[in-house]
Amino acid sequence: MKYTSQRGTRDILPVDMPVWHNLEKNCRKLFELYNYFEIRTPIFESTELFARSIGESSDIVSKEMYTFKDKGDRSITLRPEATAPVVRAAIQNNLIEKDKITKLYYMGPMFRYERPQAGRYRQFYQSGVEVFGSKDPALDAEVISLSVQIMDKLGLSDLSVKINSVGCKSCRPKYMETLKEYFKSNAKNLCETCNNRLETNPLRILDCKDPSCQKHIENAPAIIDFLCEECKTHFEKVIYWLNVLNIKYEINKRLVRGLDYYTKTTFEIVSGKLGAQNAVCGGGRYDNLVVEFGGNDTPAIGFAIGMDRMVEVLKEHGTQSTEHRFRLLYIATLGDAAKKLGVELLLNIRKSGYAAEMDYIGKSLKSQMKEADRIKAKYVLILGEDEIKSGKAMLRNMETAEQGEVLLDKVLEEIIVRLQSKGSKF
Ligand code: ATP
Ligand code: MG
């Protein structure tokens, strides 16, 4: 093999497509029921867009970005997430207006230079939403509820919603100081990465999986006890609305997201069916980002679903959707005249909106029948020299093995009638 895919990337093969399509279809369906509109932003943006919003000291910006100089000497980054690009696009295209709510959704590949392992890739897919224009805690609950409805619709159980508040500009700094002091007093017991985080981003220590840090994380001060009046009330109201919507949740005082732009509500959906990489959805509020990007002061909230991990869970535990090609017609031909008629018919069947296929390898009639079976054709039209001469061809129902003659000058209509009907006579 001369070339192989890059480390951390993979080919998603036709065999897995029914699961992907089912996931994509259900995401779109639910997003549209909640009145979101799709937006597609470029795969690459200026490096600064991500560095500024996600935060220089975050794992994503400090370690995981695909950054390069283009031929015009600009620093370009392949998007590691879509919130920053969507915010940029919404401001640039004037989608955010005063006293209006803007609801956008997206679906597509993201790129992070991570150590590849199960559920962690360098190119992965996310589908998510962003809402601009409201700070109502009822909206936080609606957004969380939407992510839960998607999981429900896909037949997934054994999921839990973890929720926390990361405060705001006025209450977080005091908490950060306290946290820093706390971890500093335990510095010699923390892992090397966390020792570095002490200065740059002590909040991230709470997310460390290293056993030596775990003990200290458990006893660390919780942000929830440091929230200002506004953030505290907001959090209580989110909980109130989650209860109204009958959403089950767990308050997780240690939940901090890896992106600096979050304010107030943060949440994650975790699957009990996955190993270490068990978060299938992450989101939260980011009330300062629009103004930081030069837009009008506009509160916002969103989430991203990790589609690769969802597909893994769905393959094992979801409601399976089987993509039957049950209306497919195979045209088996023998001889030049039959092939010509076959090619014309193939075009017309497809133009009429039905799937059809024929042989382009030069197989024998017997092998063509086998091929029709392999590709799960519902009908096979057998066209040989005798059939051309007699003006009649044989049409075979591959499911029932019944067959009968059809007139060649009415062949298109005859076939379509059968492809349309559910229980035909053969
Ligand atoms: P994790 O803690 O697993 O690294 P994260 O906090 O970096 O996740 P987010 O930036 O919140 O993840 O992205 C939302 C979702 O996207 C995650 O919950 C996960 O399902 C998915 N995701 C993130 N990074 C990857 C990756 N490298 N490969 C596959 N899926 C990913
Ligand atoms: Mg990550």
CSV table of C-alpha atoms and ligand atoms in Angstrom, one decimal:
chain,number,residue,atom,x,y,z
A,1,MET,CA,0.0,0.0,0.0
A,2,LYS,CA,1.6,3.3,-1.1
A,3,TYR,CA,-0.5,5.7,0.9
A,4,THR,CA,-2.5,5.4,4.1
A,5,SER,CA,-4.7,7.9,5.9
A,6,GLN,CA,-3.0,10.3,8.4
A,7,ARG,CA,-2.7,9.3,12.0
A,8,GLY,CA,-5.8,10.1,13.9
A,9,THR,CA,-8.0,10.2,10.8
A,10,ARG,CA,-10.1,7.5,9.3
A,11,ASP,CA,-12.3,6.7,6.4
A,12,ILE,CA,-16.0,6.3,7.3
A,13,LEU,CA,-17.1,3.5,5.1
A,14,PRO,CA,-20.4,2.7,3.4
A,15,VAL,CA,-21.1,0.0,5.9
A,16,ASP,CA,-21.4,2.5,8.7
A,17,MET,CA,-23.4,5.1,6.7
A,18,PRO,CA,-26.9,4.0,7.8
A,19,VAL,CA,-25.9,4.8,11.4
A,20,TRP,CA,-24.3,8.2,10.4
A,21,HIS,CA,-27.3,9.1,8.2
A,22,ASN,CA,-29.7,8.2,10.9
A,23,LEU,CA,-27.8,10.4,13.4
A,24,GLU,CA,-27.6,13.3,10.9
A,25,LYS,CA,-31.3,13.0,10.0
A,26,ASN,CA,-32.4,13.0,13.6
A,27,CYS,CA,-30.2,16.0,14.6
A,28,ARG,CA,-31.6,18.0,11.7
A,29,LYS,CA,-35.1,17.0,12.4
A,30,LEU,CA,-34.9,18.0,16.1
A,31,PHE,CA,-33.0,21.2,15.4
A,32,GLU,CA,-35.7,22.2,12.9
A,33,LEU,CA,-38.5,21.3,15.4
A,34,TYR,CA,-36.8,23.7,17.8
A,35,ASN,CA,-36.7,26.4,15.0
A,36,TYR,CA,-32.9,26.4,14.3
A,37,PHE,CA,-31.5,27.2,10.9
A,38,GLU,CA,-28.4,25.7,9.4
A,39,ILE,CA,-25.2,27.6,8.9
A,40,ARG,CA,-22.0,26.4,7.2
A,41,THR,CA,-18.8,28.2,7.9
A,42,PRO,CA,-15.4,27.6,6.3
A,43,ILE,CA,-13.2,24.7,7.6
A,44,PHE,CA,-10.3,27.2,8.3
A,45,GLU,CA,-10.3,30.6,9.9
A,46,SER,CA,-7.6,33.0,11.2
A,47,THR,CA,-5.7,31.5,14.1
A,48,GLU,CA,-6.4,34.5,16.3
A,49,LEU,CA,-10.2,33.8,16.1
A,50,PHE,CA,-9.7,30.5,18.1
A,51,ALA,CA,-6.7,31.7,20.2
A,52,ARG,CA,-8.7,34.7,21.6
A,53,SER,CA,-12.0,33.0,22.2
A,54,ILE,CA,-11.0,29.5,23.4
A,55,GLY,CA,-8.1,30.9,25.4
A,56,GLU,CA,-4.3,30.8,24.9
A,57,SER,CA,-3.9,28.5,27.9
A,58,SER,CA,-6.6,26.0,27.1
A,59,ASP,CA,-5.5,22.5,25.9
A,60,ILE,CA,-7.1,23.2,22.5
A,61,VAL,CA,-5.1,26.3,21.8
A,62,SER,CA,-1.9,25.4,23.5
A,63,LYS,CA,-1.5,21.9,22.2
A,64,GLU,CA,-4.2,20.8,19.8
A,65,MET,CA,-4.6,23.2,16.9
A,66,TYR,CA,-3.7,22.5,13.3
A,67,THR,CA,-2.1,25.8,12.5
A,68,PHE,CA,-0.1,26.7,9.4
A,69,LYS,CA,1.0,29.6,7.4
A,70,ASP,CA,-0.7,29.9,4.0
A,71,LYS,CA,1.1,31.3,0.9
A,72,GLY,CA,0.1,34.8,1.8
A,73,ASP,CA,1.9,34.4,5.2
A,74,ARG,CA,-1.4,34.4,7.1
A,75,SER,CA,-1.7,32.2,10.2
A,76,ILE,CA,-4.5,29.8,9.5
A,77,THR,CA,-6.1,27.2,11.7
A,78,LEU,CA,-8.3,24.2,10.9
A,79,ARG,CA,-11.4,24.7,13.1
A,80,PRO,CA,-11.1,22.8,16.3
A,81,GLU,CA,-14.7,23.7,17.2
A,82,ALA,CA,-17.5,25.7,15.6
A,83,THR,CA,-18.7,28.1,18.2
A,84,ALA,CA,-16.1,30.8,17.4
A,85,PRO,CA,-16.6,30.5,13.6
A,86,VAL,CA,-20.4,30.7,14.1
A,87,VAL,CA,-20.2,33.8,16.3
A,88,ARG,CA,-17.9,35.4,13.7
A,89,ALA,CA,-20.2,34.5,10.9
A,90,ALA,CA,-23.3,35.7,12.7
A,91,ILE,CA,-21.7,39.1,13.4
A,92,GLN,CA,-20.2,39.4,9.9
A,93,ASN,CA,-23.5,38.6,8.2
A,94,ASN,CA,-25.6,40.7,10.5
A,95,LEU,CA,-27.6,37.7,11.7
A,96,ILE,CA,-27.8,39.0,15.3
A,97,GLU,CA,-30.3,41.8,15.8
A,98,LYS,CA,-31.4,43.6,18.9
A,99,ASP,CA,-34.4,42.1,20.7
A,100,LYS,CA,-34.4,39.1,18.4
A,101,ILE,CA,-33.4,35.5,19.0
A,102,THR,CA,-31.2,33.9,16.4
A,103,LYS,CA,-31.0,30.1,16.4
A,104,LEU,CA,-28.3,28.5,14.3
A,105,TYR,CA,-27.1,24.9,13.9
A,106,TYR,CA,-24.2,23.2,12.2
A,107,MET,CA,-22.8,19.8,11.3
A,108,GLY,CA,-19.3,19.0,10.1
A,109,PRO,CA,-15.7,18.1,10.7
A,110,MET,CA,-13.4,19.6,13.3
A,111,PHE,CA,-9.7,19.1,13.8
A,112,ARG,CA,-7.6,18.7,16.9
A,113,TYR,CA,-4.0,17.5,17.1
A,114,GLU,CA,-4.7,15.0,19.9
A,115,ARG,CA,-3.2,11.6,20.9
A,116,PRO,CA,-5.4,9.2,18.9
A,117,GLN,CA,-7.3,6.6,20.9
A,118,ALA,CA,-10.8,5.1,21.0
A,119,GLY,CA,-13.3,8.0,20.7
A,120,ARG,CA,-10.5,10.6,20.1
A,121,TYR,CA,-9.5,11.5,16.5
A,122,ARG,CA,-7.7,14.3,14.8
A,123,GLN,CA,-10.5,14.8,12.4
A,124,PHE,CA,-13.9,14.2,14.1
A,125,TYR,CA,-17.4,15.4,13.5
A,126,GLN,CA,-19.6,17.6,15.6
A,127,SER,CA,-23.2,18.7,15.3
A,128,GLY,CA,-24.4,21.6,17.4
A,129,VAL,CA,-26.5,24.7,18.0
A,130,GLU,CA,-25.9,28.3,19.0
A,131,VAL,CA,-28.6,30.6,20.2
A,132,PHE,CA,-28.1,34.4,20.4
A,133,GLY,CA,-30.1,37.1,22.1
A,134,SER,CA,-31.5,35.8,25.4
A,135,LYS,CA,-30.2,35.3,29.0
A,136,ASP,CA,-33.4,33.6,30.1
A,137,PRO,CA,-32.5,30.5,32.2
A,138,ALA,CA,-35.5,28.9,30.6
A,139,LEU,CA,-33.6,29.0,27.4
A,140,ASP,CA,-30.6,27.2,29.0
A,141,ALA,CA,-33.0,24.5,30.0
A,142,GLU,CA,-34.5,24.4,26.5
A,143,VAL,CA,-31.1,23.9,24.9
A,144,ILE,CA,-30.2,21.1,27.4
A,145,SER,CA,-33.6,19.6,26.7
A,146,LEU,CA,-33.0,19.7,23.0
A,147,SER,CA,-29.7,17.7,23.3
A,148,VAL,CA,-31.6,15.2,25.5
A,149,GLN,CA,-34.5,14.9,23.0
A,150,ILE,CA,-32.0,14.0,20.3
A,151,MET,CA,-30.5,11.2,22.4
A,152,ASP,CA,-34.1,10.0,23.3
A,153,LYS,CA,-35.1,10.0,19.6
A,154,LEU,CA,-32.1,7.9,18.8
A,155,GLY,CA,-33.2,5.4,21.4
A,156,LEU,CA,-30.2,6.0,23.7
A,157,SER,CA,-30.5,5.4,27.4
A,158,ASP,CA,-27.8,5.2,30.1
A,159,LEU,CA,-27.0,8.8,29.6
A,160,SER,CA,-26.6,11.4,32.2
A,161,VAL,CA,-26.7,15.2,32.1
A,162,LYS,CA,-24.0,16.8,34.2
A,163,ILE,CA,-24.5,20.5,34.9
A,164,ASN,CA,-22.6,23.2,36.7
A,165,SER,CA,-22.0,27.0,36.6
A,166,VAL,CA,-18.6,28.5,35.9
A,167,GLY,CA,-19.7,31.9,37.0
A,168,CYS,CA,-18.9,35.2,35.2
A,169,LYS,CA,-16.3,37.9,35.0
A,170,SER,CA,-17.3,39.3,38.4
A,171,CYS,CA,-17.3,36.1,40.5
A,172,ARG,CA,-14.8,33.8,38.7
A,173,PRO,CA,-11.6,35.7,39.4
A,174,LYS,CA,-12.1,35.4,43.2
A,175,TYR,CA,-12.7,31.7,42.8
A,176,MET,CA,-9.7,31.3,40.6
A,177,GLU,CA,-7.5,32.9,43.2
A,178,THR,CA,-8.8,30.7,46.0
A,179,LEU,CA,-8.4,27.6,43.8
A,180,LYS,CA,-4.8,28.6,42.9
A,181,GLU,CA,-4.0,29.1,46.6
A,182,TYR,CA,-5.5,25.7,47.4
A,183,PHE,CA,-3.6,23.8,44.7
A,184,LYS,CA,-0.4,25.7,45.4
A,185,SER,CA,-0.4,24.4,48.9
A,186,ASN,CA,-0.6,20.9,47.3
A,187,ALA,CA,1.7,21.6,44.4
A,188,LYS,CA,4.3,18.9,45.1
A,189,ASN,CA,1.6,16.2,44.9
A,190,LEU,CA,0.1,17.4,41.5
A,191,CYS,CA,1.2,16.0,38.2
A,192,GLU,CA,3.6,18.0,36.0
A,193,THR,CA,0.9,19.3,33.7
A,194,CYS,CA,-1.2,20.5,36.6
A,195,ASN,CA,1.9,22.3,38.0
A,196,ASN,CA,2.1,24.2,34.8
A,197,ARG,CA,-1.7,24.8,34.9
A,198,LEU,CA,-1.3,26.4,38.4
A,199,GLU,CA,-0.1,29.6,36.8
A,200,THR,CA,-1.8,29.6,33.5
A,201,ASN,CA,-5.3,28.0,34.1
A,202,PRO,CA,-5.9,26.5,37.5
A,203,LEU,CA,-9.5,25.7,36.5
A,204,ARG,CA,-8.3,23.1,34.2
A,205,ILE,CA,-6.8,21.1,37.1
A,206,LEU,CA,-10.3,20.1,38.0
A,207,ASP,CA,-10.5,18.2,34.7
A,208,CYS,CA,-7.3,16.2,35.3
A,209,LYS,CA,-7.6,12.5,35.2
A,210,ASP,CA,-4.2,11.8,36.8
A,211,PRO,CA,-4.7,9.7,40.1
A,212,SER,CA,-2.3,11.9,42.0
A,213,CYS,CA,-4.4,15.0,41.3
A,214,GLN,CA,-7.7,13.3,41.9
A,215,LYS,CA,-7.5,13.3,45.7
A,216,HIS,CA,-6.8,17.0,45.8
A,217,ILE,CA,-9.5,17.7,43.2
A,218,GLU,CA,-12.1,16.1,45.4
A,219,ASN,CA,-11.4,18.4,48.3
A,220,ALA,CA,-10.9,21.6,46.1
A,221,PRO,CA,-13.2,24.6,46.7
A,222,ALA,CA,-16.2,24.5,44.4
A,223,ILE,CA,-17.1,27.4,42.1
A,224,ILE,CA,-20.8,27.0,43.0
A,225,ASP,CA,-20.0,28.3,46.5
A,226,PHE,CA,-18.4,31.4,45.0
A,227,LEU,CA,-21.1,32.5,42.5
A,228,CYS,CA,-22.3,36.1,42.6
A,229,GLU,CA,-26.0,36.8,43.2
A,230,GLU,CA,-26.8,37.0,39.5
A,231,CYS,CA,-25.0,33.7,38.6
A,232,LYS,CA,-26.4,31.9,41.7
A,233,THR,CA,-30.0,33.0,40.8
A,234,HIS,CA,-29.5,32.1,37.2
A,235,PHE,CA,-28.2,28.6,38.1
A,236,GLU,CA,-31.2,28.0,40.4
A,237,LYS,CA,-33.6,29.0,37.7
A,238,VAL,CA,-32.0,26.7,35.2
A,239,ILE,CA,-32.5,23.9,37.7
A,240,TYR,CA,-36.2,25.0,38.1
A,241,TRP,CA,-36.8,24.9,34.4
A,242,LEU,CA,-35.0,21.6,34.0
A,243,ASN,CA,-37.4,20.2,36.5
A,244,VAL,CA,-40.4,21.7,34.7
A,245,LEU,CA,-39.2,20.0,31.5
A,246,ASN,CA,-38.7,16.8,33.5
A,247,ILE,CA,-35.0,16.5,32.5
A,248,LYS,CA,-32.9,14.4,34.8
A,249,TYR,CA,-29.6,15.9,35.7
A,250,GLU,CA,-26.7,15.7,38.2
A,251,ILE,CA,-25.1,18.8,39.5
A,252,ASN,CA,-21.3,18.3,39.1
A,253,LYS,CA,-19.3,20.9,41.0
A,254,ARG,CA,-16.1,19.9,39.2
A,255,LEU,CA,-17.4,20.2,35.7
A,256,VAL,CA,-15.4,22.9,33.9
A,257,ARG,CA,-15.2,23.0,30.2
A,258,GLY,CA,-12.0,23.2,28.3
A,259,LEU,CA,-12.9,26.5,26.6
A,260,ASP,CA,-12.4,29.9,28.3
A,261,TYR,CA,-15.4,31.6,26.7
A,262,TYR,CA,-18.0,29.8,28.9
A,263,THR,CA,-20.0,31.8,31.5
A,264,LYS,CA,-22.6,30.6,33.9
A,265,THR,CA,-24.3,27.4,32.8
A,266,THR,CA,-22.0,24.5,31.5
A,267,PHE,CA,-23.2,21.0,30.9
A,268,GLU,CA,-22.1,17.7,29.5
A,269,ILE,CA,-23.9,14.5,28.5
A,270,VAL,CA,-22.0,11.4,29.4
A,271,SER,CA,-22.7,7.9,28.1
A,272,GLY,CA,-22.4,4.9,30.4
A,273,LYS,CA,-21.7,2.8,27.3
A,274,LEU,CA,-18.4,4.3,26.4
A,275,GLY,CA,-15.0,3.9,28.1
A,276,ALA,CA,-12.7,6.8,29.1
A,277,GLN,CA,-13.9,9.1,26.3
A,278,ASN,CA,-17.5,9.1,27.5
A,279,ALA,CA,-18.7,12.6,26.9
A,280,VAL,CA,-21.0,12.7,23.9
A,281,CYS,CA,-22.1,16.3,24.1
A,282,GLY,CA,-20.8,19.5,25.7
A,283,GLY,CA,-22.1,23.0,25.9
A,284,GLY,CA,-22.8,26.1,27.9
A,285,ARG,CA,-23.4,29.8,28.0
A,286,TYR,CA,-21.0,32.3,26.6
A,287,ASP,CA,-22.4,35.7,27.3
A,288,ASN,CA,-19.3,37.8,26.5
A,289,LEU,CA,-18.1,36.3,23.2
A,290,VAL,CA,-20.2,38.3,20.8
A,291,VAL,CA,-19.1,41.6,22.3
A,292,GLU,CA,-15.4,40.3,22.4
A,293,PHE,CA,-15.7,39.6,18.7
A,294,GLY,CA,-16.9,43.2,18.1
A,295,GLY,CA,-20.6,42.6,17.9
A,296,ASN,CA,-23.3,44.2,20.1
A,297,ASP,CA,-23.5,42.9,23.7
A,298,THR,CA,-25.5,39.7,23.1
A,299,PRO,CA,-25.9,36.7,25.5
A,300,ALA,CA,-25.6,33.3,23.9
A,301,ILE,CA,-25.6,29.6,24.6
A,302,GLY,CA,-24.9,26.4,22.6
A,303,PHE,CA,-23.7,22.8,22.6
A,304,ALA,CA,-21.8,20.4,20.4
A,305,ILE,CA,-22.6,16.7,20.0
A,306,GLY,CA,-19.6,14.5,19.3
A,307,MET,CA,-20.9,12.5,16.4
A,308,ASP,CA,-18.1,9.9,16.2
A,309,ARG,CA,-18.7,8.8,19.8
A,310,MET,CA,-22.5,8.9,19.2
A,311,VAL,CA,-22.1,6.5,16.2
A,312,GLU,CA,-20.1,4.1,18.4
A,313,VAL,CA,-22.9,4.0,21.0
A,314,LEU,CA,-25.6,3.8,18.4
A,315,LYS,CA,-24.0,0.9,16.6
A,316,GLU,CA,-24.3,-1.1,19.8
A,317,HIS,CA,-27.3,0.3,21.5
A,318,GLY,CA,-29.4,2.6,19.3
A,319,THR,CA,-32.5,1.9,17.3
A,320,GLN,CA,-31.0,0.5,14.1
A,321,SER,CA,-32.1,2.0,10.9
A,322,THR,CA,-31.5,-0.3,8.0
A,323,GLU,CA,-31.1,1.4,4.7
A,324,HIS,CA,-32.9,-1.0,2.4
A,325,ARG,CA,-32.4,-0.6,-1.3
A,326,PHE,CA,-35.7,-2.4,-1.6
A,327,ARG,CA,-36.8,-0.6,-4.8
A,328,LEU,CA,-33.7,-1.3,-6.8
A,329,LEU,CA,-34.0,-2.8,-10.3
A,330,TYR,CA,-31.1,-4.8,-11.8
A,331,ILE,CA,-31.1,-5.0,-15.6
A,332,ALA,CA,-29.3,-8.2,-16.7
A,333,THR,CA,-28.4,-8.2,-20.4
A,334,LEU,CA,-26.9,-10.5,-23.0
A,335,GLY,CA,-25.7,-9.2,-26.4
A,336,ASP,CA,-25.3,-5.8,-27.9
A,337,ALA,CA,-28.9,-5.0,-28.8
A,338,ALA,CA,-30.0,-6.0,-25.2
A,339,LYS,CA,-27.2,-3.8,-23.7
A,340,LYS,CA,-28.3,-0.8,-25.8
A,341,LEU,CA,-31.9,-1.2,-24.6
A,342,GLY,CA,-30.7,-1.8,-21.1
A,343,VAL,CA,-28.6,1.4,-21.1
A,344,GLU,CA,-31.6,3.4,-22.3
A,345,LEU,CA,-33.9,1.8,-19.8
A,346,LEU,CA,-31.5,2.4,-17.0
A,347,LEU,CA,-31.5,6.1,-17.7
A,348,ASN,CA,-35.3,6.3,-17.9
A,349,ILE,CA,-35.8,4.3,-14.7
A,350,ARG,CA,-33.5,6.6,-12.8
A,351,LYS,CA,-35.1,9.7,-14.4
A,352,SER,CA,-38.4,8.4,-13.1
A,353,GLY,CA,-36.9,8.4,-9.6
A,354,TYR,CA,-36.0,4.7,-9.0
A,355,ALA,CA,-32.7,3.2,-8.4
A,356,ALA,CA,-31.4,0.9,-11.1
A,357,GLU,CA,-28.1,-0.9,-11.9
A,358,MET,CA,-26.6,-3.1,-14.7
A,359,ASP,CA,-23.4,-4.9,-15.4
A,360,TYR,CA,-20.4,-3.1,-16.7
A,361,ILE,CA,-17.9,-5.9,-16.3
A,362,GLY,CA,-19.1,-8.3,-19.0
A,363,LYS,CA,-20.4,-11.0,-16.6
A,364,SER,CA,-22.3,-14.0,-17.7
A,365,LEU,CA,-26.1,-14.0,-17.3
A,366,LYS,CA,-25.7,-16.3,-14.3
A,367,SER,CA,-23.1,-14.1,-12.6
A,368,GLN,CA,-25.4,-11.0,-13.3
A,369,MET,CA,-28.2,-12.8,-11.4
A,370,LYS,CA,-25.8,-13.4,-8.5
A,371,GLU,CA,-24.7,-9.8,-8.6
A,372,ALA,CA,-28.4,-8.7,-8.5
A,373,ASP,CA,-28.8,-10.8,-5.4
A,374,ARG,CA,-25.7,-9.4,-3.8
A,375,ILE,CA,-26.7,-5.8,-4.2
A,376,LYS,CA,-30.2,-6.7,-3.0
A,377,ALA,CA,-32.2,-5.7,-6.1
A,378,LYS,CA,-35.9,-6.2,-5.7
A,379,TYR,CA,-36.4,-6.9,-9.4
A,380,VAL,CA,-34.3,-8.2,-12.2
A,381,LEU,CA,-35.2,-7.5,-15.8
A,382,ILE,CA,-33.7,-10.2,-18.0
A,383,LEU,CA,-32.9,-9.0,-21.5
A,384,GLY,CA,-31.3,-11.4,-24.0
A,385,GLU,CA,-31.3,-11.7,-27.8
A,386,ASP,CA,-34.5,-13.9,-27.8
A,387,GLU,CA,-36.3,-11.3,-25.7
A,388,ILE,CA,-35.4,-8.5,-28.0
A,389,LYS,CA,-36.6,-10.5,-31.0
A,390,SER,CA,-39.9,-11.5,-29.3
A,391,GLY,CA,-40.6,-8.1,-27.9
A,392,LYS,CA,-41.0,-9.5,-24.4
A,393,ALA,CA,-38.6,-9.7,-21.4
A,394,MET,CA,-38.6,-11.6,-18.2
A,395,LEU,CA,-39.1,-9.7,-14.9
A,396,ARG,CA,-38.2,-11.5,-11.8
A,397,ASN,CA,-39.1,-10.6,-8.2
A,398,MET,CA,-35.9,-11.5,-6.2
A,399,GLU,CA,-37.8,-11.7,-2.9
A,400,THR,CA,-40.5,-14.1,-3.9
A,401,ALA,CA,-38.7,-15.7,-6.9
A,402,GLU,CA,-41.9,-15.2,-8.9
A,403,GLN,CA,-41.4,-14.0,-12.5
A,404,GLY,CA,-43.4,-13.1,-15.6
A,405,GLU,CA,-43.2,-11.6,-19.0
A,406,VAL,CA,-43.5,-7.9,-19.7
A,407,LEU,CA,-43.9,-6.3,-23.1
A,408,LEU,CA,-40.8,-4.4,-24.2
A,409,ASP,CA,-42.7,-1.5,-25.7
A,410,LYS,CA,-44.4,-0.9,-22.3
A,411,VAL,CA,-41.4,-2.0,-20.2
A,412,LEU,CA,-40.8,1.3,-18.4
A,413,GLU,CA,-44.4,1.6,-17.3
A,414,GLU,CA,-44.6,-2.1,-16.4
A,415,ILE,CA,-41.5,-1.8,-14.2
A,416,ILE,CA,-42.5,1.4,-12.5
A,417,VAL,CA,-45.9,0.0,-11.6
A,418,ARG,CA,-44.2,-2.9,-9.8
A,419,LEU,CA,-41.5,-0.7,-8.2
A,420,GLN,CA,-44.3,1.5,-6.9
A,421,SER,CA,-46.6,-1.1,-5.6
A,422,LYS,CA,-46.0,-2.8,-2.2
A,423,GLY,CA,-47.6,-6.2,-2.9
A,424,SER,CA,-47.4,-6.9,-6.6
A,425,LYS,CA,-48.4,-10.1,-8.3
A,426,PHE,CA,-44.8,-11.0,-9.0
B,1,ATP,P1,-13.0,15.6,25.9
B,1,ATP,O1,-13.2,15.9,27.4
B,1,ATP,O2,-13.5,14.3,25.5
B,1,ATP,O3,-11.7,15.9,25.3
B,1,ATP,P2,-13.9,18.2,25.0
B,1,ATP,O4,-14.3,18.9,26.3
B,1,ATP,O5,-12.5,18.5,24.4
B,1,ATP,O6,-14.0,16.6,25.2
B,1,ATP,P3,-15.8,19.7,23.5
B,1,ATP,O7,-14.8,20.6,22.9
B,1,ATP,O8,-16.7,20.1,24.5
B,1,ATP,O9,-15.0,18.4,23.9
B,1,ATP,O10,-16.5,19.0,22.2
B,1,ATP,C1,-17.8,18.4,22.4
B,1,ATP,C2,-17.8,16.9,22.0
B,1,ATP,O11,-17.1,16.7,20.9
B,1,ATP,C3,-17.2,16.1,23.1
B,1,ATP,O12,-18.1,15.8,24.1
B,1,ATP,C4,-16.8,14.8,22.3
B,1,ATP,O13,-18.0,14.0,22.2
B,1,ATP,C5,-16.5,15.4,21.0
B,1,ATP,N1,-15.0,15.4,20.8
B,1,ATP,C6,-14.2,16.3,21.2
B,1,ATP,N2,-12.9,16.1,20.8
B,1,ATP,C7,-13.0,14.9,20.1
B,1,ATP,C8,-12.0,14.1,19.4
B,1,ATP,N3,-10.7,14.5,19.3
B,1,ATP,N4,-12.5,13.0,18.7
B,1,ATP,C9,-13.8,12.7,18.8
B,1,ATP,N5,-14.7,13.4,19.4
B,1,ATP,C10,-14.3,14.5,20.1
B,2,MG,MG,-10.7,17.6,24.5
